Structures are given as C-alpha cells and as structure tokens.
C-alpha cells in the first residue's frame, strides 16, 4: 500500500543516501554503527526493494563493513550477492562483489580458499567478457600471494600494484571501478600501515 511505498522511499533516500555518504568519506565506523542500529529493520526494507536496488545496497553495506575491518560481516553481505541467481541484473556489482570477496578473504588470512576464489572469479569474469585491465592486475597480484612471502616483499608488491592501477583512474572505461571500491586507498593503507578509513579521510580533507 501507500504506507509501504512511502517507507521504501524514505529508506532509500535517507539511509541508503547516508550509507553512501559515509562510504565516500571513508567514515566507516559511523556507517557501521548506523547499520547495527537498524539491523533488525533492515531485512524488512530489503524485502520491499527491487532487485537492482537490493544488490547495490548489499554491496554498499559490505563495503562499509570491509572499510571498518569487520571482514566476516562483509563476507556475509558479499555472499548474498554472489549466491543470488540474478547475475544478469547489475553485472558490474556482481563482478565487484567477487573482487572484494577475494580481498576480504585475503584480509582474513584464508589462504586455503584464496586459490579457489581466484580461479572461480577468473572464470566468472571471463565468462562475462568483463575482464577489465584493473581486474586482471588484481587477480595476478592475488594469485602471486599464495606463496610465502616476506613483509618487505609484500609491501613492494602492493606498491607495484598501486603503480599499475593509478593510470587506470584516468581512463574513462576503467575509472568507474574505483567508485565502487577505492582499491588505491586500500593499497596505500597496506603500504603505509594505516587503516583504509585514515587514508580516505585524509584524502577527503585534501580536496
């Protein structure tokens, strides 16, 4: 009814908008505490959303949790995208969810499953014909992580990946990817030993 429609609209424009803002500013902790506050009501709203909005919302929620280093929570929401059977809706979100899933498993130190996910992500992206240059670089990078490497070698690899990706932020076709997941900030956080939030906040201040 009208009331339900109004509720969805309010949700989409207030909460979804707020999540977006926290995500863009790197203010993940505020985003996550808002999420936790409305968690019980969240499922009700999700049931009212169309598939397209639902997938985007799942991705934004996963990104907030990821940015706040709540990796298991991030995986829960990423899996809802990866396991949904509507791959034709928002293929871009499906692709980014798989990339972020890989990086989240890396953060959790789940080395045993990383190789499996690298293979399945590669297959998925090739099947979709959607292997952008940036995805290729990230997959190559993560593939190379399965061997035991030293801390300093790891930092070198993070730096190399950052150098490969930076030019792509200027490329029209590749650039959209960085709106979904600011991998450059993630790499810088690894190189500088800071949190993603610290890096992103200092960047938003500099603008």
mmCIF file of N, CA and C in Angstrom, residues 66 71-72 75 101-115 117 145-146 148 154 186 190:
data_model
loop_
_atom_site.group_PDB
_atom_site.id
_atom_site.type_symbol
_atom_site.label_atom_id
_atom_site.label_comp_id
_atom_site.label_asym_id
_atom_site.label_seq_id
_atom_site.Cartn_x
_atom_site.Cartn_y
_atom_site.Cartn_z
ATOM 1 N N UNK A 66 33.680 -3.790 5.338
ATOM 2 C CA UNK A 66 35.067 -4.023 4.919
ATOM 3 C C UNK A 66 35.959 -2.862 5.365
ATOM 4 N N UNK A 71 35.488 -7.955 8.655
ATOM 5 C CA UNK A 71 35.562 -8.736 7.414
ATOM 6 C C UNK A 71 34.528 -9.850 7.333
ATOM 7 N N UNK A 72 34.233 -10.494 8.483
ATOM 8 C CA UNK A 72 33.242 -11.584 8.430
ATOM 9 C C UNK A 72 31.867 -11.043 8.081
ATOM 10 N N UNK A 75 31.775 -10.379 4.376
ATOM 11 C CA UNK A 75 31.588 -11.612 3.596
ATOM 12 C C UNK A 75 30.130 -12.034 3.543
ATOM 13 N N UNK A 101 35.304 -9.848 -2.428
ATOM 14 C CA UNK A 101 35.282 -11.122 -1.715
ATOM 15 C C UNK A 101 36.702 -11.701 -1.617
ATOM 16 N N UNK A 102 37.416 -11.651 -2.744
ATOM 17 C CA UNK A 102 38.801 -12.137 -2.780
ATOM 18 C C UNK A 102 39.673 -11.379 -1.786
ATOM 19 N N UNK A 103 39.556 -10.053 -1.820
ATOM 20 C CA UNK A 103 40.403 -9.210 -0.973
ATOM 21 C C UNK A 103 40.031 -9.404 0.501
ATOM 22 N N UNK A 104 38.743 -9.629 0.772
ATOM 23 C CA UNK A 104 38.293 -9.863 2.145
ATOM 24 C C UNK A 104 38.867 -11.178 2.679
ATOM 25 N N UNK A 105 38.853 -12.217 1.843
ATOM 26 C CA UNK A 105 39.454 -13.489 2.264
ATOM 27 C C UNK A 105 40.952 -13.316 2.497
ATOM 28 N N UNK A 106 41.571 -12.485 1.675
ATOM 29 C CA UNK A 106 42.992 -12.200 1.878
ATOM 30 C C UNK A 106 43.195 -11.529 3.242
ATOM 31 N N UNK A 107 42.348 -10.547 3.556
ATOM 32 C CA UNK A 107 42.458 -9.837 4.841
ATOM 33 C C UNK A 107 42.245 -10.782 6.024
ATOM 34 N N UNK A 108 41.375 -11.766 5.850
ATOM 35 C CA UNK A 108 41.090 -12.722 6.924
ATOM 36 C C UNK A 108 42.176 -13.796 7.032
ATOM 37 N N UNK A 109 43.107 -13.765 6.080
ATOM 38 C CA UNK A 109 44.178 -14.771 6.081
ATOM 39 C C UNK A 109 43.701 -16.153 5.680
ATOM 40 N N UNK A 110 42.594 -16.222 4.936
ATOM 41 C CA UNK A 110 42.061 -17.527 4.494
ATOM 42 C C UNK A 110 42.810 -18.040 3.265
ATOM 43 N N UNK A 111 44.080 -18.343 3.445
ATOM 44 C CA UNK A 111 44.927 -18.728 2.307
ATOM 45 C C UNK A 111 44.409 -19.973 1.596
ATOM 46 N N UNK A 112 43.809 -20.881 2.394
ATOM 47 C CA UNK A 112 43.369 -22.149 1.805
ATOM 48 C C UNK A 112 42.283 -21.971 0.757
ATOM 49 N N UNK A 113 41.440 -20.933 0.899
ATOM 50 C CA UNK A 113 40.356 -20.775 -0.084
ATOM 51 C C UNK A 113 40.691 -19.750 -1.171
ATOM 52 N N UNK A 114 41.773 -18.989 -0.975
ATOM 53 C CA UNK A 114 42.061 -17.908 -1.927
ATOM 54 C C UNK A 114 42.277 -18.434 -3.345
ATOM 55 N N UNK A 115 43.029 -19.537 -3.465
ATOM 56 C CA UNK A 115 43.292 -20.063 -4.807
ATOM 57 C C UNK A 115 41.999 -20.479 -5.499
ATOM 58 N N UNK A 117 39.033 -19.186 -4.957
ATOM 59 C CA UNK A 117 38.299 -17.973 -5.344
ATOM 60 C C UNK A 117 38.944 -17.242 -6.506
ATOM 61 N N UNK A 145 50.143 -14.209 -4.280
ATOM 62 C CA UNK A 145 50.256 -14.125 -2.821
ATOM 63 C C UNK A 145 50.242 -15.484 -2.146
ATOM 64 N N UNK A 146 49.876 -16.524 -2.880
ATOM 65 C CA UNK A 146 49.676 -17.810 -2.214
ATOM 66 C C UNK A 146 50.988 -18.389 -1.676
ATOM 67 N N UNK A 148 54.668 -18.222 0.278
ATOM 68 C CA UNK A 148 55.135 -17.494 1.478
ATOM 69 C C UNK A 148 56.057 -16.363 1.054
ATOM 70 N N UNK A 154 56.106 -8.099 0.270
ATOM 71 C CA UNK A 154 54.675 -7.830 0.166
ATOM 72 C C UNK A 154 54.435 -6.334 -0.077
ATOM 73 N N UNK A 186 43.050 1.362 -0.367
ATOM 74 C CA UNK A 186 43.329 0.105 0.337
ATOM 75 C C UNK A 186 44.821 -0.229 0.233
ATOM 76 N N UNK A 190 47.876 -0.395 3.160
ATOM 77 C CA UNK A 190 48.792 -1.521 3.362
ATOM 78 C C UNK A 190 50.248 -1.039 3.328
#
